mmCIF file of C-alpha atoms in Angstrom:
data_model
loop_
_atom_site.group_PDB
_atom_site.id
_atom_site.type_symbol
_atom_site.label_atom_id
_atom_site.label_comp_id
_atom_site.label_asym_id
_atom_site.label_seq_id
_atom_site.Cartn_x
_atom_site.Cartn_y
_atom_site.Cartn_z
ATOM 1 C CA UNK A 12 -156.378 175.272 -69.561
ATOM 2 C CA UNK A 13 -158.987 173.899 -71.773
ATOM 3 C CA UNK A 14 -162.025 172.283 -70.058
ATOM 4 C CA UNK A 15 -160.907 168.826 -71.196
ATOM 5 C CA UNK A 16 -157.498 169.058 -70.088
ATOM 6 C CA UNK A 17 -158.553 170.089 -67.301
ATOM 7 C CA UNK A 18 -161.138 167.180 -66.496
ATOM 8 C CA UNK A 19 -158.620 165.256 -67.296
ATOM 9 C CA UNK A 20 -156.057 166.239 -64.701
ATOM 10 C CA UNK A 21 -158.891 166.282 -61.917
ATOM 11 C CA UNK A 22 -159.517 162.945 -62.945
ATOM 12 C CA UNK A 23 -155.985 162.115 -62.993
ATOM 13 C CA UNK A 24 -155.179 163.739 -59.176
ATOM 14 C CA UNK A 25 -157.837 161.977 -57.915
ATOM 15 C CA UNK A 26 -156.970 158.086 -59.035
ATOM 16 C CA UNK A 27 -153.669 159.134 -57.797
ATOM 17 C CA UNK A 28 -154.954 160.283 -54.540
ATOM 18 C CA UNK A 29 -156.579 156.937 -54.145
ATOM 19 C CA UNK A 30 -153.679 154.310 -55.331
ATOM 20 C CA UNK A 31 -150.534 156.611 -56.051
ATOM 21 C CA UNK A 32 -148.574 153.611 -56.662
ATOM 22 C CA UNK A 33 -150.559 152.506 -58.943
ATOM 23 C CA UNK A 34 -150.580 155.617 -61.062
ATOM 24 C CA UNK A 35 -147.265 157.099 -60.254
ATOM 25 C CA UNK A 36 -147.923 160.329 -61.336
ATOM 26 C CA UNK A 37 -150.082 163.631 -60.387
ATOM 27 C CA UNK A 38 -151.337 164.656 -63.929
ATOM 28 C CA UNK A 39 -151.796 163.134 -67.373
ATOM 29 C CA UNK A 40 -148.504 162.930 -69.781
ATOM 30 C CA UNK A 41 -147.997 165.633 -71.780
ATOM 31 C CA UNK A 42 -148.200 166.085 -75.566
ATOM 32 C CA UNK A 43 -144.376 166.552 -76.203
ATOM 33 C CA UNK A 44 -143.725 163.102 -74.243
ATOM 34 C CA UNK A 45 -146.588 160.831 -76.377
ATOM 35 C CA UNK A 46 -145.730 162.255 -79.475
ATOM 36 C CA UNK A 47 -142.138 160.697 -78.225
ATOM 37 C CA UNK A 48 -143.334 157.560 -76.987
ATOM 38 C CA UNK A 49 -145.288 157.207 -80.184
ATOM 39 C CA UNK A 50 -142.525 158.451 -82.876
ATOM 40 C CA UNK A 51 -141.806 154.712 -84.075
ATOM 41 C CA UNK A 52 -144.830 153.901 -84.459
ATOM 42 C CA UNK A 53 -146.510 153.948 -87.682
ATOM 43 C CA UNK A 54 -149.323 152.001 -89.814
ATOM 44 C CA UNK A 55 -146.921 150.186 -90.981
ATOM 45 C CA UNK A 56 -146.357 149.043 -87.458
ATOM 46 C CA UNK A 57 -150.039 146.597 -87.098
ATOM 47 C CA UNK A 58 -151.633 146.189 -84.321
ATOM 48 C CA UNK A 59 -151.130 148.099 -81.124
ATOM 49 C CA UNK A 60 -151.381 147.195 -76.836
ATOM 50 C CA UNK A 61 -151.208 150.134 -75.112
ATOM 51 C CA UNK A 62 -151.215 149.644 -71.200
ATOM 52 C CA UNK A 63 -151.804 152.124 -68.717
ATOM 53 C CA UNK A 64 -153.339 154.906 -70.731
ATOM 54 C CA UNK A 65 -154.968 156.129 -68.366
ATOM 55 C CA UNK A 66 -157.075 159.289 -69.935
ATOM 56 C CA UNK A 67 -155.762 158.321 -73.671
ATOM 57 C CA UNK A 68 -153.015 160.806 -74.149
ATOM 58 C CA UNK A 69 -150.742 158.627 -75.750
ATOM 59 C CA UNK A 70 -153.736 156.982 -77.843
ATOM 60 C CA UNK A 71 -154.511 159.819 -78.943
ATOM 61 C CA UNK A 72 -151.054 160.346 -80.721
ATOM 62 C CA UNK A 73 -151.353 156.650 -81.776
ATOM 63 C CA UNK A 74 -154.581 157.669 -83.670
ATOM 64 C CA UNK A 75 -152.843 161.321 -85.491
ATOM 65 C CA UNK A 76 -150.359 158.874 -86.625
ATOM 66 C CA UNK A 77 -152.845 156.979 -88.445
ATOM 67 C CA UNK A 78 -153.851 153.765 -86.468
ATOM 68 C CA UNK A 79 -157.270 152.739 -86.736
ATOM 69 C CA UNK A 80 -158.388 153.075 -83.172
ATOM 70 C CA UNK A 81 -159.830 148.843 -83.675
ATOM 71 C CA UNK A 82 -156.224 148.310 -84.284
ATOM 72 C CA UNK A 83 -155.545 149.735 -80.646
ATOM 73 C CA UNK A 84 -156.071 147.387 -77.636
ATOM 74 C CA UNK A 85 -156.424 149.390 -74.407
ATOM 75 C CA UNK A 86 -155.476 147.741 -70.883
ATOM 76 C CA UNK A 87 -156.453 149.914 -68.108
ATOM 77 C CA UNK A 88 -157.011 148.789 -64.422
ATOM 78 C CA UNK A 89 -158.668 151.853 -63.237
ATOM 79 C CA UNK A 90 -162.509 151.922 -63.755
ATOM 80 C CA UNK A 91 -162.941 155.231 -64.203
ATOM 81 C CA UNK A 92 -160.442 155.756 -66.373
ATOM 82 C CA UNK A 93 -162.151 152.858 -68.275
ATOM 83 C CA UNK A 94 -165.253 154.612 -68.604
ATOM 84 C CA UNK A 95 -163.821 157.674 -70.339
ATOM 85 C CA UNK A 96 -161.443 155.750 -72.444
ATOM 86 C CA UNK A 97 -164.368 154.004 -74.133
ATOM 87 C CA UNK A 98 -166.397 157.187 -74.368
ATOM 88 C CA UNK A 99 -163.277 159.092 -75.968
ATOM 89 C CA UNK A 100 -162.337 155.839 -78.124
ATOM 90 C CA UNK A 101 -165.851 153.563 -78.686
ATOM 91 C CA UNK A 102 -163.924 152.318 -81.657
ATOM 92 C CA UNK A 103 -160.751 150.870 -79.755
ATOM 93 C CA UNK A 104 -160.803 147.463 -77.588
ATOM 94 C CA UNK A 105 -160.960 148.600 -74.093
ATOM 95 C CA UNK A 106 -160.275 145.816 -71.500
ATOM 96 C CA UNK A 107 -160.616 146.693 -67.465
ATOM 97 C CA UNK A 108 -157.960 144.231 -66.472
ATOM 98 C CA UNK A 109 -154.432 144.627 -64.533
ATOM 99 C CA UNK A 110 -151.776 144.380 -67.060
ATOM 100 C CA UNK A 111 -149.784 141.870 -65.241
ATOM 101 C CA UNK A 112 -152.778 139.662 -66.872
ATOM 102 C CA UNK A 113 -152.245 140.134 -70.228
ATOM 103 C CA UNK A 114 -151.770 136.345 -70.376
ATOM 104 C CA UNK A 115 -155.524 136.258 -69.753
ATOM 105 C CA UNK A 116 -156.990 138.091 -72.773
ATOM 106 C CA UNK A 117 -157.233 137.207 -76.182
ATOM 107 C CA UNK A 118 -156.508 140.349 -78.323
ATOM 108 C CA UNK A 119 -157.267 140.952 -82.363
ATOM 109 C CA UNK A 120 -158.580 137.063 -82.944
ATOM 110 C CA UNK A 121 -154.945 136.130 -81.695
ATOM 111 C CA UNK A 122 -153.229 137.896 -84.292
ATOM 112 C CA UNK A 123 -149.982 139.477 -82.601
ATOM 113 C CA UNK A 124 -149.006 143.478 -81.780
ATOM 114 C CA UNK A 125 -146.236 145.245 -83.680
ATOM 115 C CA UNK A 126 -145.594 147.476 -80.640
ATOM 116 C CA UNK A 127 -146.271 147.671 -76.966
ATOM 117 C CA UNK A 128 -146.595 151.015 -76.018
ATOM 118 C CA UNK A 129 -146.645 151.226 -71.932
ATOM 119 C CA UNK A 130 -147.759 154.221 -69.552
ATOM 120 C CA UNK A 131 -147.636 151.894 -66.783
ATOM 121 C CA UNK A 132 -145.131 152.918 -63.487
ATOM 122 C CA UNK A 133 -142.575 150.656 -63.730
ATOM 123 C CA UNK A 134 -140.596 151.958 -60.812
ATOM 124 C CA UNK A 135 -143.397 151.110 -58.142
ATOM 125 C CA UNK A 136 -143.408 147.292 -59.303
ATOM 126 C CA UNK A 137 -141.955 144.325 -57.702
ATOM 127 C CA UNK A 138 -139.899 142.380 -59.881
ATOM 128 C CA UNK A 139 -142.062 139.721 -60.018
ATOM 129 C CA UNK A 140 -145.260 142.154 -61.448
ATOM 130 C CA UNK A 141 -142.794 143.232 -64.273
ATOM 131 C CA UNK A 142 -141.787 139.655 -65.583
ATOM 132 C CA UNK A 143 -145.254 139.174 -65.453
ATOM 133 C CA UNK A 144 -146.080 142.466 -67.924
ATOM 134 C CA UNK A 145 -143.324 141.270 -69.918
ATOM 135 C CA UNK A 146 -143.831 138.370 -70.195
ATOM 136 C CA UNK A 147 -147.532 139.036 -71.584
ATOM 137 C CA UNK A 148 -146.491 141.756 -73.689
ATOM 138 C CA UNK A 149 -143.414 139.619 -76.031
ATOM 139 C CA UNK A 150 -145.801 136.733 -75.926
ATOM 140 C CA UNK A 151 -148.429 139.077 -77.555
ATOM 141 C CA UNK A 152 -146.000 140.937 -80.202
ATOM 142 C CA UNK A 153 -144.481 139.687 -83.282
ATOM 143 C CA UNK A 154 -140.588 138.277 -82.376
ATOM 144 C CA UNK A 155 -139.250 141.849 -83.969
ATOM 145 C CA UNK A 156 -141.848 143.769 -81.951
ATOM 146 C CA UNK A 157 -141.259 146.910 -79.723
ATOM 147 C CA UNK A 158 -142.233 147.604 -76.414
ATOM 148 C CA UNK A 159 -142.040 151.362 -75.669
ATOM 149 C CA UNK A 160 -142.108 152.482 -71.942
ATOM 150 C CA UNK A 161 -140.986 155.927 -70.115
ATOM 151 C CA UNK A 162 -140.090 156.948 -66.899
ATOM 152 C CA UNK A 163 -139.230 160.092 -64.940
ATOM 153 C CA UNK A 164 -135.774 158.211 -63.435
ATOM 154 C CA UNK A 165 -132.789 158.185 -64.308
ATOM 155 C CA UNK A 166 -131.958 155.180 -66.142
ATOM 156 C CA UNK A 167 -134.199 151.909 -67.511
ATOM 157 C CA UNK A 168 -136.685 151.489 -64.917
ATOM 158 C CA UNK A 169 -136.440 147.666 -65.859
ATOM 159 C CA UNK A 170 -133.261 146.283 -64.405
ATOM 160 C CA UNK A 171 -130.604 144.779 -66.575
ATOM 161 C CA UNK A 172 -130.529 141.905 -64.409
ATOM 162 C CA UNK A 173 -133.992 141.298 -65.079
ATOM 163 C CA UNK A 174 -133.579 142.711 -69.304
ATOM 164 C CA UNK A 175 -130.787 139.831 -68.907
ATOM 165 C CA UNK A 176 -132.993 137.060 -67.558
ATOM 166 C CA UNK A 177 -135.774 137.796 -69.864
ATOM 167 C CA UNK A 178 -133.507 138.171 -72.919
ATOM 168 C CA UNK A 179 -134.165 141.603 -73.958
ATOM 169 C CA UNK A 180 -132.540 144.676 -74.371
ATOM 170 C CA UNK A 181 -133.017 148.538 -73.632
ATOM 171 C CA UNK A 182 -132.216 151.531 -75.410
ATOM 172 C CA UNK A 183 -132.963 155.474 -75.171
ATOM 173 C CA UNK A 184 -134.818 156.845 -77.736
ATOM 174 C CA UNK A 185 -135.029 160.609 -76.313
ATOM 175 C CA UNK A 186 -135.979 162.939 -73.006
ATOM 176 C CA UNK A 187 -138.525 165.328 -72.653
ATOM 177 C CA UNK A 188 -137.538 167.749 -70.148
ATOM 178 C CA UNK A 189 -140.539 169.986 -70.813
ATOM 179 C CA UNK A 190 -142.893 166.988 -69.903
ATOM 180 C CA UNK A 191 -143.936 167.572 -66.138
ATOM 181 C CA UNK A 192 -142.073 165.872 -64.604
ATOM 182 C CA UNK A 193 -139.450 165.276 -67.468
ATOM 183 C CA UNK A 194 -139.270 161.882 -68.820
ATOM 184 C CA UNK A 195 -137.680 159.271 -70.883
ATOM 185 C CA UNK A 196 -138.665 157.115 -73.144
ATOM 186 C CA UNK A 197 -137.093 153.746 -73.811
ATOM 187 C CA UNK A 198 -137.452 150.624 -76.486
ATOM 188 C CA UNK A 199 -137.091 147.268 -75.416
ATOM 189 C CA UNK A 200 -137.014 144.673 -77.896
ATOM 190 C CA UNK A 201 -135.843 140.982 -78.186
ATOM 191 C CA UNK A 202 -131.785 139.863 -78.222
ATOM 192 C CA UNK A 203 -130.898 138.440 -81.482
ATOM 193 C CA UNK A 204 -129.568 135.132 -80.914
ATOM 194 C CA UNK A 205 -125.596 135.001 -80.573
ATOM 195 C CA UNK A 206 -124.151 133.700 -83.731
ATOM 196 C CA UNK A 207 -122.259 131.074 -83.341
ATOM 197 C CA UNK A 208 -118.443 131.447 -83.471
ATOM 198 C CA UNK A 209 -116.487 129.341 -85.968
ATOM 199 C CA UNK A 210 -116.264 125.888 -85.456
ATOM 200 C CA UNK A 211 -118.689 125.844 -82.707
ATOM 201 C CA UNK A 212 -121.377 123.165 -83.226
ATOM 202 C CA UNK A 213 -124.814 124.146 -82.333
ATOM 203 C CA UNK A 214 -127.686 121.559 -80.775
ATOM 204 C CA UNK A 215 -125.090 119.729 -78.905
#
């Protein structure tokens, strides 16, 4: 293992030993899952939130894709992940804030994402903490942004009750069983608005 990788994973094991809920996993995500996550994504996509990166796996793929690392927005509640993310990308906006917050910060001059690409374990959250990362994210995105998020269970880790309430939709875009453990990645984007049937009047 290569000495980065490796300082990486320490790094990793020990924020996990010290919040596990909060990082949800025992080691970084692997290549084959952020070059998934990130397959989408493209210049053409703008501006980019990533939350959770944790040691910048994923923004690294972001950047061999071509985004300008001051296109990337970086929302990381773990300081010393922090620290390293803005020593491995000093070009990139780093912010040390929880991501249910995203409310709170003022990204790109207030120009608006193209994607939302999310690290962040979904599965330990209360319902209330994901409406809240929602929330933040769509408000941040352009209305046909995407927000990208993976998990290592078997379905959406956001329920449909709560895709429902929020008025967005889930769909698979692939599995990575070679990732450790093996994930999937999902894209949830806004409903298009129901056309209306014939005859039906609309603003009544």
């Amino acid at each position: 293992m290569e000495l980065r990788n490796l300082s990486d994973t320490l790094l990793f094991f020990k924020a996990w030993l010290f919040n596990p809920l909060s990082i949800g996993a025992l080691m970084p995500s692997g290549r084959a899952l952020a070059n998934l996550i990130t397959s989408e994504i493209s210049t053409d996509t703008g501006l980019i939130i990533e939350l959770g990166p944790g040691t910048g796996v994923f923004t690294h793929a972001l950047i061999e894709r071509g985004i300008d690392q001051k296109n990337i927005a970086l929302i990381e509640n773990d300081a010393a992940f922090v620290t390293r993310l803005q020593h491995r990308f000093g070009h990139a906006h780093t912010f040390c804030i929880d991501a249910s917050r995203l409310h709170e910060v003022k990204f790109f001059d207030g120009a608006h994402a193209g994607a939302v690409v999310s690290g962040l374990p979904m599965l330990s959250m209360s319902p209330r903490k994901m409406i809240a990362i929602l929330d933040g994210a769509f408000a941040k995105m352009r209305p046909e942004g995407s927000f990208y998020q993976f998990t290592y269970g078997p379905s959406c880790p956001i329920p449909r009750a709560l895709l429902d309430r929020l008025g967005l939709k889930a769909t698979r875009i692939g599995r990575i069983l070679v990732n450790v453990p093996p994930a999937t990645v999902y894209r949830i984007v806004r409903r298009k608005p129901r056309p209306a049937a014939s005859g039906e009047r609309i603003g009544v």
